Coordinates of C-alpha atoms and ligand atoms in Angstrom, one line a residue:
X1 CA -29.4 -10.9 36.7
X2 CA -31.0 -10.9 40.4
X3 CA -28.8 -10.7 43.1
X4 CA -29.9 -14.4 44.0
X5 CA -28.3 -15.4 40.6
X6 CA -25.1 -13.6 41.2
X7 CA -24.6 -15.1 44.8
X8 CA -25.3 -18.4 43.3
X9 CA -22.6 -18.1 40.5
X10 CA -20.0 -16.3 42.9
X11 CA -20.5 -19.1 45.6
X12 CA -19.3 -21.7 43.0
X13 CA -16.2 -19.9 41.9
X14 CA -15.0 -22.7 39.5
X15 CA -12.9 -21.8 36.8
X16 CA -15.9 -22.1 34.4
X17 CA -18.0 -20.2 36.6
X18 CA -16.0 -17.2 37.5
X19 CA -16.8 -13.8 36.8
X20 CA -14.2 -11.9 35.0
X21 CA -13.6 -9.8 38.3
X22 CA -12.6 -13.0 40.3
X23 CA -10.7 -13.9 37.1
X24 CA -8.4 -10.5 38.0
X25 CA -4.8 -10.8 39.1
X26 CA -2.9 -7.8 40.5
X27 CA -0.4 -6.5 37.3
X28 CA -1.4 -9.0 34.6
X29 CA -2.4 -7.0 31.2
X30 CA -3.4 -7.6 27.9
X31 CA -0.5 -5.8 25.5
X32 CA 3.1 -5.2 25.9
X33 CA 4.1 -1.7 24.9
X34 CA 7.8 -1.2 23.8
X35 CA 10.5 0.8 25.8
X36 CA 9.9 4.2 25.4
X37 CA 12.3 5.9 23.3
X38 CA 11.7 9.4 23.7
X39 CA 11.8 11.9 26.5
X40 CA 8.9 11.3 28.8
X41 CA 6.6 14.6 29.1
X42 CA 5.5 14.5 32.8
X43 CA 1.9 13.7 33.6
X44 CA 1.0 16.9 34.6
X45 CA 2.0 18.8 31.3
X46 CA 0.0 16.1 29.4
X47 CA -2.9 16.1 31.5
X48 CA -3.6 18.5 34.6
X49 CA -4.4 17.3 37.8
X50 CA -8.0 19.3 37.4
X51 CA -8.5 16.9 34.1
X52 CA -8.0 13.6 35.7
X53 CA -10.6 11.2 37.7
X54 CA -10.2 10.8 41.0
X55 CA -12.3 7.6 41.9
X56 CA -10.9 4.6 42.9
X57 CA -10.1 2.4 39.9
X58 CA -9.9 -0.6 42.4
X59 CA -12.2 -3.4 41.1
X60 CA -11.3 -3.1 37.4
X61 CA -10.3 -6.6 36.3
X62 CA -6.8 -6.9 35.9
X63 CA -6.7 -9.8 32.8
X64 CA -4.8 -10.9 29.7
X65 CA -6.2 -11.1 26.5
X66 CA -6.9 -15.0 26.4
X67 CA -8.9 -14.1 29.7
X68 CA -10.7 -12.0 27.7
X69 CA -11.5 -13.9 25.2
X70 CA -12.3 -17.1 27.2
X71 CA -14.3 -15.0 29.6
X72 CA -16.4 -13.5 26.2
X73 CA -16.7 -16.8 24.3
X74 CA -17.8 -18.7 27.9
X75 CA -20.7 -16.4 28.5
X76 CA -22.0 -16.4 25.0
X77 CA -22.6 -20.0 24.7
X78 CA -25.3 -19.4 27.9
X79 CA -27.5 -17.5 25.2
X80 CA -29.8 -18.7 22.9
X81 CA -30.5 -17.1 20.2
X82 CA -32.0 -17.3 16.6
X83 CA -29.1 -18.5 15.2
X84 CA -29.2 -21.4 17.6
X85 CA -33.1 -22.6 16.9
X86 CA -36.4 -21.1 16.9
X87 CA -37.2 -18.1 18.7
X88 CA -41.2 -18.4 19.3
X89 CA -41.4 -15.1 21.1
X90 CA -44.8 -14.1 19.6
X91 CA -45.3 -10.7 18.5
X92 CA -41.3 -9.8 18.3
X93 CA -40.7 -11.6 15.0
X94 CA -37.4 -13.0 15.7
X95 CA -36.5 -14.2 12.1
X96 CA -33.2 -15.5 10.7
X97 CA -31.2 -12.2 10.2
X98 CA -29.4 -13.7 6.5
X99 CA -25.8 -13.2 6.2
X100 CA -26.3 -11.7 3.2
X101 CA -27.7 -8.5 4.7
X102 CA -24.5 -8.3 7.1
X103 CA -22.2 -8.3 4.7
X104 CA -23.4 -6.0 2.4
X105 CA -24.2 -3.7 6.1
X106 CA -20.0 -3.8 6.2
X107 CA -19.4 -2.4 2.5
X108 CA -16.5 0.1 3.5
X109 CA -18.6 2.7 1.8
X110 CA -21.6 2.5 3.9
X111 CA -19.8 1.2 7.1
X112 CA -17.4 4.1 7.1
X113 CA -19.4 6.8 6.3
X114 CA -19.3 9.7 8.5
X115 CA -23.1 11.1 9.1
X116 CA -21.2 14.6 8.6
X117 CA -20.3 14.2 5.2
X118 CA -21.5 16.6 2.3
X119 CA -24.7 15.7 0.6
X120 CA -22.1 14.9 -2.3
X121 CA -20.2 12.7 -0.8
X122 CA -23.1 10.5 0.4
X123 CA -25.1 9.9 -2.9
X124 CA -24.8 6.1 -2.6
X125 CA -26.2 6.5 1.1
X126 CA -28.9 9.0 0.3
X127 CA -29.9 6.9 -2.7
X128 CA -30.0 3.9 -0.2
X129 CA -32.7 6.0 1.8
X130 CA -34.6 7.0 -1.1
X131 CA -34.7 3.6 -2.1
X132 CA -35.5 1.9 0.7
X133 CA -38.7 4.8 1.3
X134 CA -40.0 3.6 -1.6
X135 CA -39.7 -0.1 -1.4
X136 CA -41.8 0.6 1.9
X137 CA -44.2 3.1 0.2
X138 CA -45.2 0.7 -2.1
X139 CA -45.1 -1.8 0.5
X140 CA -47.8 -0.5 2.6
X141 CA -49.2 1.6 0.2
X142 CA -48.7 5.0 1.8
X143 CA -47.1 8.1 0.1
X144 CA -45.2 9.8 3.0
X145 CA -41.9 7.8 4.8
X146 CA -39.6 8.9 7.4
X147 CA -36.9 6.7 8.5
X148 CA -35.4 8.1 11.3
X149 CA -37.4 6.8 14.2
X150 CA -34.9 3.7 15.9
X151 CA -37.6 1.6 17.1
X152 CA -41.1 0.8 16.9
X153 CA -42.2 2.5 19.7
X154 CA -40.5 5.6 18.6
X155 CA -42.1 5.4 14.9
X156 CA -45.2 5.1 17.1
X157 CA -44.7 8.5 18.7
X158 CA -43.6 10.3 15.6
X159 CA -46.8 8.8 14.2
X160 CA -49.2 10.0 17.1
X161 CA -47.4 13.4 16.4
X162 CA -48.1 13.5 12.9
X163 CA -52.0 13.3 13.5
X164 CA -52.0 15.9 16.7
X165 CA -50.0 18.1 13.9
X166 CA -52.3 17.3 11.2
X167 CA -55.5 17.9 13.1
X168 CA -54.2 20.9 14.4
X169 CA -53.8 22.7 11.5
X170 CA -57.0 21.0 10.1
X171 CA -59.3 22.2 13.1
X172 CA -57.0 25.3 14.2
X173 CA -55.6 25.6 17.7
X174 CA -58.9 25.9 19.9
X175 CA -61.1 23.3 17.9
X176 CA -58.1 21.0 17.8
X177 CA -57.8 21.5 21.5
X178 CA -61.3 19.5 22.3
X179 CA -59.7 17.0 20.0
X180 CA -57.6 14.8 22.1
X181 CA -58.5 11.4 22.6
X182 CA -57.1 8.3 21.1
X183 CA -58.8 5.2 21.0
X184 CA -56.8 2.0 21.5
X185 CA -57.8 -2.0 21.9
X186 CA -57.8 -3.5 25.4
X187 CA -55.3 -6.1 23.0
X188 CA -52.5 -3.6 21.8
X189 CA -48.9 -3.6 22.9
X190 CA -48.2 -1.6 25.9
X191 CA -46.4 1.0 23.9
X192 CA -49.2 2.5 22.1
X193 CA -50.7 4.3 25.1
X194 CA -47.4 5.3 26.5
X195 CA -47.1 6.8 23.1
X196 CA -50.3 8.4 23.0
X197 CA -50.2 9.7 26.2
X198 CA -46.6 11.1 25.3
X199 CA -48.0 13.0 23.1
X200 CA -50.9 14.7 24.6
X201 CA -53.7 12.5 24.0
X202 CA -56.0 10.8 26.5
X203 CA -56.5 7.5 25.9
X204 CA -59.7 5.4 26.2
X205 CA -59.9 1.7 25.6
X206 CA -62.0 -0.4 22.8
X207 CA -63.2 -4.0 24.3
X208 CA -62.8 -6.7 21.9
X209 CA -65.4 -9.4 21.1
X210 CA -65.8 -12.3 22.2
X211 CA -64.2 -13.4 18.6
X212 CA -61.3 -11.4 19.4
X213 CA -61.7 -8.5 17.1
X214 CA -62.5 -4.8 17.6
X215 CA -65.8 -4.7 18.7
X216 CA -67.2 -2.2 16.0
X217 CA -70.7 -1.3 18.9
X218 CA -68.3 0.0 21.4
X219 CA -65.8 2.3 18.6
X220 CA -69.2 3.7 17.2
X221 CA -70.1 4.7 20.9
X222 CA -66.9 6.0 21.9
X223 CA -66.8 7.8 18.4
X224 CA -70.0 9.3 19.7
X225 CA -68.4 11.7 21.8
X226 CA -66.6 14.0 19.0
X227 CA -63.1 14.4 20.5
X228 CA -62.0 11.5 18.8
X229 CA -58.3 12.1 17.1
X230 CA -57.5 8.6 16.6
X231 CA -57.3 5.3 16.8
X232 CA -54.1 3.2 17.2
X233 CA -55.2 -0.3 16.0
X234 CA -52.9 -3.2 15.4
X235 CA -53.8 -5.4 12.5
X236 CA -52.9 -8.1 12.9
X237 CA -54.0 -7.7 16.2
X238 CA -51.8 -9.0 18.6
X239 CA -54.4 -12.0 19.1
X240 CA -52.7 -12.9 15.9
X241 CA -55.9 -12.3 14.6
X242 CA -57.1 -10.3 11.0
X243 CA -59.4 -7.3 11.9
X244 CA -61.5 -8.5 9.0
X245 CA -63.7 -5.4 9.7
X246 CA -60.8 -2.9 9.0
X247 CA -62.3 -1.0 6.5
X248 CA -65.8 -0.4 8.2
X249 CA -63.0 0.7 11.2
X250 CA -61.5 3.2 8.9
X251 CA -64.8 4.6 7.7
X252 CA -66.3 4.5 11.3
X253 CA -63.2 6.9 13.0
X254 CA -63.2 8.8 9.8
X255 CA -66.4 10.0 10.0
X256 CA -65.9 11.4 13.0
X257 CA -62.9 13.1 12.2
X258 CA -60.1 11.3 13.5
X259 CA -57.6 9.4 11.7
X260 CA -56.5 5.6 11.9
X261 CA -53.1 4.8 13.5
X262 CA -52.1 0.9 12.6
X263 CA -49.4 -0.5 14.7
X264 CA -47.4 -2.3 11.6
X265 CA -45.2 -4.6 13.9
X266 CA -47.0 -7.6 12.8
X267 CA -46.8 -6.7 8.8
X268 CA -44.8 -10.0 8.7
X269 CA -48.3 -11.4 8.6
X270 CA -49.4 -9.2 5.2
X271 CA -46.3 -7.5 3.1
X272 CA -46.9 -8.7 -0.2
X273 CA -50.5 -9.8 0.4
X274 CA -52.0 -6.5 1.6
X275 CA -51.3 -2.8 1.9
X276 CA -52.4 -1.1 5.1
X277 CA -53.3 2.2 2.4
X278 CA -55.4 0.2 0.8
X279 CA -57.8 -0.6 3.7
X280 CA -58.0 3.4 4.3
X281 CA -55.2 3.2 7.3
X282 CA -53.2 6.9 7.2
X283 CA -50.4 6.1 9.3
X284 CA -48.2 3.5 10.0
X285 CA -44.7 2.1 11.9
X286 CA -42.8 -0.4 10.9
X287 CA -39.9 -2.8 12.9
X288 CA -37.7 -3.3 10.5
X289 CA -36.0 -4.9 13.3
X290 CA -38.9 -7.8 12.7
X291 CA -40.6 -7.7 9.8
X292 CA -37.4 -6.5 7.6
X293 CA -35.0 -9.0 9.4
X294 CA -32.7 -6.4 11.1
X295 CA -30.9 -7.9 14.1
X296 CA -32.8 -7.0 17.4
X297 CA -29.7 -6.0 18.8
X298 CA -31.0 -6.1 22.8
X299 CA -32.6 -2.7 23.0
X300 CA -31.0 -1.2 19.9
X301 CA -30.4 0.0 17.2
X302 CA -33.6 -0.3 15.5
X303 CA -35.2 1.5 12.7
X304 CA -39.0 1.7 13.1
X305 CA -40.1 3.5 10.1
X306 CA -43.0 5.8 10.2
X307 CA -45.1 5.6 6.3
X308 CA -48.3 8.1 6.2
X309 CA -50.5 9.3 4.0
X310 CA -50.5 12.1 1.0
X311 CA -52.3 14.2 3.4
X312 CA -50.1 13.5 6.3
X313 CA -46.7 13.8 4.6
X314 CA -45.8 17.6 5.0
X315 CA -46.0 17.0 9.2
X316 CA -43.1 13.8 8.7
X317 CA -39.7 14.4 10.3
X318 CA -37.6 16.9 8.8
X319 CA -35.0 16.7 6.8
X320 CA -36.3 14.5 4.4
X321 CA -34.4 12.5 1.7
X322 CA -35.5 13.4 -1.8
X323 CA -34.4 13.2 -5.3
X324 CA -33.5 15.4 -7.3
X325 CA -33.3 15.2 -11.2
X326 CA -30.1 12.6 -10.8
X327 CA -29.1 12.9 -7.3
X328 CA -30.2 13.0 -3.8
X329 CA -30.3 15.8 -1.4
X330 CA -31.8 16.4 2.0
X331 CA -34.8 18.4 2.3
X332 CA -34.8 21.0 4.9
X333 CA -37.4 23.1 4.1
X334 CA -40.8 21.8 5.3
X335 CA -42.6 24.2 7.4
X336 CA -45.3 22.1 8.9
X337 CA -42.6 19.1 10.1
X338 CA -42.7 18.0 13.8
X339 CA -39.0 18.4 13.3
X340 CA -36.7 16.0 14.2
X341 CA -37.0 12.9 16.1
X342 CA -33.5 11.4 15.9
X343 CA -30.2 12.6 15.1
X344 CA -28.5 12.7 11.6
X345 CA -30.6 10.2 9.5
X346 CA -31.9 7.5 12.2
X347 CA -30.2 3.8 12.1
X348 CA -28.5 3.9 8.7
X349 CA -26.7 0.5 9.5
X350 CA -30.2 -1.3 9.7
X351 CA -31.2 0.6 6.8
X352 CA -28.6 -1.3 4.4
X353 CA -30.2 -4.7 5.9
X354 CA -33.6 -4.2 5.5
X355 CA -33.1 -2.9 1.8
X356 CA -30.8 -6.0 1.5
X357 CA -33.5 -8.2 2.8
X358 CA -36.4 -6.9 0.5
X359 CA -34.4 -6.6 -3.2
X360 CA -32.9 -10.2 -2.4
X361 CA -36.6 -11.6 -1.9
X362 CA -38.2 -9.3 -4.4
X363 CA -41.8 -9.0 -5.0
X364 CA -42.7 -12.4 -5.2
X365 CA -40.3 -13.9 -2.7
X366 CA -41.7 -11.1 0.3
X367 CA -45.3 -12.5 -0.5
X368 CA -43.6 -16.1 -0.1
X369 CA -42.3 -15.2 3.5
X370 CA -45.5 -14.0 4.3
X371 CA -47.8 -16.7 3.0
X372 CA -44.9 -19.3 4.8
X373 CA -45.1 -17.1 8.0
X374 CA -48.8 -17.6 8.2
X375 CA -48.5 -21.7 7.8
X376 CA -46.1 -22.2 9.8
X377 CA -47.9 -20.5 12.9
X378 CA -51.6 -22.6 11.6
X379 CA -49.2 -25.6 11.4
X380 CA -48.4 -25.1 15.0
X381 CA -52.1 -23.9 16.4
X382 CA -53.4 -27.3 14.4
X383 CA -50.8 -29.4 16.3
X384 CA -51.5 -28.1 19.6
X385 CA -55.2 -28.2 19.5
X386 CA -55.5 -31.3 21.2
X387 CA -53.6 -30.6 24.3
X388 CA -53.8 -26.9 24.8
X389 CA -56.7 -24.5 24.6
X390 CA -57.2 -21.6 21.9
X391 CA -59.6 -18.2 23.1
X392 CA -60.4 -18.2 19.8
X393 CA -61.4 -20.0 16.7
X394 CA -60.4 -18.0 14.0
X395 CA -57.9 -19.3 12.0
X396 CA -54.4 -17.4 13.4
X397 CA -52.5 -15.0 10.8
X398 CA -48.6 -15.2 11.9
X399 CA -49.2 -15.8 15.2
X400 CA -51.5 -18.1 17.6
X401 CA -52.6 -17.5 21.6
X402 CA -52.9 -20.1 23.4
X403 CA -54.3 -20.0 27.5
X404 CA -53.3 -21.9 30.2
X405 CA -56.7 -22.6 31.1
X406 CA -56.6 -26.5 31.0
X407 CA -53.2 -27.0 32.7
X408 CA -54.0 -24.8 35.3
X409 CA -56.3 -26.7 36.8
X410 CA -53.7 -29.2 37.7
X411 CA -51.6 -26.1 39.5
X412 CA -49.8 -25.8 36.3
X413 CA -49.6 -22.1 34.6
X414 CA -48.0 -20.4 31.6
X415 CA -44.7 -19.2 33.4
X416 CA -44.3 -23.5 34.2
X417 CA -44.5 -24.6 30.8
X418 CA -42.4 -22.0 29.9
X419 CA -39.6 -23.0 31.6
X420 CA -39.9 -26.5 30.9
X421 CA -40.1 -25.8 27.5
X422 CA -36.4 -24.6 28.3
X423 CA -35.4 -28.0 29.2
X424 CA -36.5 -29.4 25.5
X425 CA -34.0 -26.8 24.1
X426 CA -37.0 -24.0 23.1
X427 CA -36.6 -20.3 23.7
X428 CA -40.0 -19.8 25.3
X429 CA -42.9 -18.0 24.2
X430 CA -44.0 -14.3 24.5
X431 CA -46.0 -14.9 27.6
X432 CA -48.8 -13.3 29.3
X433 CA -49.1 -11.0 26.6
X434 CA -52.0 -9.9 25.2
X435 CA -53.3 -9.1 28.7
X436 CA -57.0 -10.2 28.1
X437 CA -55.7 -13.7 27.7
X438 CA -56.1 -15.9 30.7
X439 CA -52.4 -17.3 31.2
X440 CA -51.4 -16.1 27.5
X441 CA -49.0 -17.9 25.4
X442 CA -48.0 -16.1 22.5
X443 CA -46.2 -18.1 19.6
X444 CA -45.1 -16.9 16.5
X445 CA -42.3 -19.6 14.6
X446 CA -41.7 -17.1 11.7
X447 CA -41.0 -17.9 8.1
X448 CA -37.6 -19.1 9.1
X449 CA -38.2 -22.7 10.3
X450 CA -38.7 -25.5 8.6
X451 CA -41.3 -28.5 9.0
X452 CA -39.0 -30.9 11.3
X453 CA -38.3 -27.8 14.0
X454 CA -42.2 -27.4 13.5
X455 CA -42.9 -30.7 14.4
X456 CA -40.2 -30.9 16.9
X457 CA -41.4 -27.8 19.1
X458 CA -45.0 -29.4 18.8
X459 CA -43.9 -32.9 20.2
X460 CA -42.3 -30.8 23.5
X461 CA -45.3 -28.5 24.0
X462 CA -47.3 -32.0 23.6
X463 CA -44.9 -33.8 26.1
X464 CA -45.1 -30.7 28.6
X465 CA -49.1 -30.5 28.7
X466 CA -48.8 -34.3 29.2
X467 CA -46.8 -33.9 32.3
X468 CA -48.7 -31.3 33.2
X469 CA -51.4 -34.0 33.8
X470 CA -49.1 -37.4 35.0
X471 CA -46.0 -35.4 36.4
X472 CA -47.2 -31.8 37.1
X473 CA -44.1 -31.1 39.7
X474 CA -41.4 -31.6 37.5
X475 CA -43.2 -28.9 35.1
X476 CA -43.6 -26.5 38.0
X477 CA -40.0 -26.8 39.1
X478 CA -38.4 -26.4 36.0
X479 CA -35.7 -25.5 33.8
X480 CA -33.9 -28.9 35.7
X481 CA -31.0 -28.4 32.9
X482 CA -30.0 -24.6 33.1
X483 CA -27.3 -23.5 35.0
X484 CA -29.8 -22.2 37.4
X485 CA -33.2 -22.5 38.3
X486 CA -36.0 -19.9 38.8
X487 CA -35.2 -17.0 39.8
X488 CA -36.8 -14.7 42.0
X489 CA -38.5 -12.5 38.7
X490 CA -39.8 -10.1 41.3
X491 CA -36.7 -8.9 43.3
X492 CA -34.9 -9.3 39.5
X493 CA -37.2 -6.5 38.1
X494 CA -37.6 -4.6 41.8
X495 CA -33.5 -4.4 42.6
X496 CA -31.9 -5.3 40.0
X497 CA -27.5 -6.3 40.7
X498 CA -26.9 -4.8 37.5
X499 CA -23.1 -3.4 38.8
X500 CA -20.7 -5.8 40.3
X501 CA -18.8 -3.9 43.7
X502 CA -16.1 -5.4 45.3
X503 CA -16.4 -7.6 48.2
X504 CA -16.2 -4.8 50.6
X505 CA -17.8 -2.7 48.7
X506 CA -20.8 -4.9 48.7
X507 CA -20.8 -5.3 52.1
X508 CA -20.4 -2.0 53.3
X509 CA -22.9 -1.0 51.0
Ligands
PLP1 C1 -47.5 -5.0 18.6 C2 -46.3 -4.2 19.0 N1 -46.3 -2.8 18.9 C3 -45.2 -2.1 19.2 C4 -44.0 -2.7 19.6 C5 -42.8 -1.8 20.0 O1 -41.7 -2.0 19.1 P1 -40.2 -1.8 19.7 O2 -40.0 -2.8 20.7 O3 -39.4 -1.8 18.5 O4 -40.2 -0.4 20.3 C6 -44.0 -4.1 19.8 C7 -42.8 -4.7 20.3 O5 -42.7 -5.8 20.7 C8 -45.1 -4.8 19.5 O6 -45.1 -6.2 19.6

């Protein structure tokens, strides 16, 4: 929240609008305790002075539990989320998190299991994680899975690592050493060259064709140069486009001795249909957070799985769950493992949910969600083709870009019809993302919606890029029904309010 936002709020202190600081009154609590009926032990002997804060407490809201309450209830019904309507934020496939997956998360078993206890007394968890490795193995059609990354970003990284460990014992420490440069798409998420770079690697960057795809010329050149590691290639790319030409990819980054990374966050476009291992990839993350329909939980926990290859399995994570005859243990002993990457066994919680998620659909049902993920996003790209212009013709996967190109020309740009979109009771899209997209507008509807919302999201984005040509200022001054207007994105990201201080305080400060 900028600090624009906050003054706006605070300077309209109506009961409705108060934060739960002006809400305070001196002495009012939220329990009663009864009278004490023992001796009381004196402060000091229950805690010494040396033991006990010091700062001021002043500022904490003083409040009863109804205040609570109201205050908690009021500011949830300002969010939207996917349990309100559809989330089109392309790329993050925000998918209905079923019920079904939270309840059985909240089996006393699995809930109240402490990450200490013996291997013995967690068989039904360790089974869970055996369980669920192999639902992904055969998945994506890779041997090797860790799940203890919690995120995608973070089963990027522990992939990267895997290769930099693999090649190093493949090449030995001073060939491996000339071997340090990781090819990525000028289209791929943000995170894979900060997770490339995290881990050693000097990145260099793959243009795309004017179709969209990798442009096969420019990898063979790059290739070239022999200190090629990898390549970290999303697929479907996050044009939402198939990279028809993965396997020649494969061959191409093989032959020169590096491995193929794929960035599995958009799998929601293939589970069921097609395995990553099959088109010659050797390592790959998931979101179960996305594809899996774990709750995105704003910034955690995730899981983001990390699957690899035969070859690439000994370097995974450490320990590792296996089985053993009838039971399940936790493997220590793996010599060549990067080690750990997250404490105890990652996001167990999101675990139970994902496995949830894929027994309940089974085999054929995942390939359902996937085939139904796919139409809904070519139902939206065929309904929007008349008012709105797409880089590309090939037909989208899960997702479909759109640019801005046409409306701008009447002043009008992505970040506009994004917040209008607001006003016809959409969560916008991803936008400005992929980068190479003039004015990018990234919508994925998932599996989750059903023909009406389809058609209903369609009619506003038609509506908008109509106003955008009869009306263009009420697009550009939009959201007109939101609390409060535009906000200032720029001071919001460069000086973020994200404490509230006391009058004074504030002042003084
Ligand atoms: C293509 C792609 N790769 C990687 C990531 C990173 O995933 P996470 O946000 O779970 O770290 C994202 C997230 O949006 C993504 O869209």
């Amino acid at each position: 929240m900028s600090s624009t936002n906050i003054t706006k709020v605070t300077s309209h202190p109506s009961q409705n609008e108060q934060l739960i600081f002006e809400r305070s009154q001196h002495g009012r609590v939220g329990y009663k305790l009864p009278a004490l009926d023992v001796d009381e032990t004196p402060l000091d002997e229950l805690v010494p002075q040396e033991l006990r804060r010091d700062d001021d407490l002043e500022g904490v809201p003083e409040v009863s539990e109804v205040d609570v309450v109201r205050h908690f209830t009021r500011i949830s019904t300002w969010n939207y989320s996917i349990d309100l309507g559809l989330y089109p934020l392309g790329s993050c496939t925000m998918k209905y998190n079923s019920r079904l997956n939270e309840k059985v998360a909240r089996i006393g078993g699995y809930a109240n299991l402490h990450p200490l206890a013996s291997e013995e007394d967690s068989q039904g968890a360790l089974e869970l994680i055996y369980e669920l490795q192999e639902n992904l193995s055969e998945i994506t059609g890779l041997a090797g899975v860790s799940l203890q990354p919690a995120a995608g970003a973070h089963g990027e990284m522990t992939g990267v690592m895997l290769i930099r460990a693999f090649i190093d014992a493949r090449d030995g420490e001073g060939a491996s050493a000339k071997r340090r440069t990781m090819l990525i798409p000028d289209s791929a998420h943000g995170t894979n060259p900060a997770s490339a770079n995290l881990s050693g690697f000097t990145v260099r960057t793959i243009k795309s064709t004017a179709e969209g795809l990798t442009d096969l010329d420019h990898l063979r050149e790059l290739c070239a140069a022999g200190d090629v590691a990898g390549l970290m290639l999303t697929n479907p790319n996050t044009l939402g486009l198939f990279e028809k030409n993965i396997e020649e990819i494969c061959r191409i980054v093989h032959e020169a001795g590096g491995l193929v990374y794929m960035d599995g966050a958009n799998m929601n476009a293939l589970v069921g249909v097609a395995r990553p291992g099959d088109m010659g990839v050797d390592v790959i993350h998931l979101n179960l957070h996305k594809t899996f329909s774990t709750p995105h939980g704003g910034g955690g926990p995730g899981c983001g799985p990390c699957c690899c290859s035969k070859e690439l399995e000994p370097f995974l994570p450490t320990p590792r769950v296996v089985k053993d005859g009838e039971s399940f243990k936790l493997d220590f002993n793996r010599p060549q493992s990067i080690g750990r990457v997250k404490a105890f066994h990652g996001n167990f919680g999101m675990m139970v949910r994902a496995l949830a998620y894929i027994q309940t659909h089974g085999a054929e049902g995942l390939r359902e969600a996937t085939e139904a993920a796919v139409v809904n996003a070519r139902y939206i790209a065929h309904g929007l083709k008349e008012d709105y212009d797409k880089p590309f013709d090939a037909p989208p996967m899960h997702e479909v870009v759109f640019t801005d190109k046409r409306q701008s020309r009447k002043g009008v740009h992505t970040l506009d019809i994004a917040k209008r979109l607001i006003d016809y009771g959409f969560h916008p899209m991803t936008i400005y993302f992929p980068l190479i997209v003039q004015g990018a507008m990234l919508i994925e509807p998932t599996e989750s919606v059903g023909r009406q919302e389809l058609d209903q999201f369609i009619a506003a984005m038609r509506a908008i890029a109509h106003e955008a040509v009869e009306d263009p200022d009420t697009v550009i001054n939009a959201p007109h029904t939101t609390r409060i207007g535009r906000l200032d994105e720029a001071a919001a990201a460069r000086k973020p309010v994200l404490r509230w201080k006391p009058k004074e305080a504030a002042s003084a400060a």
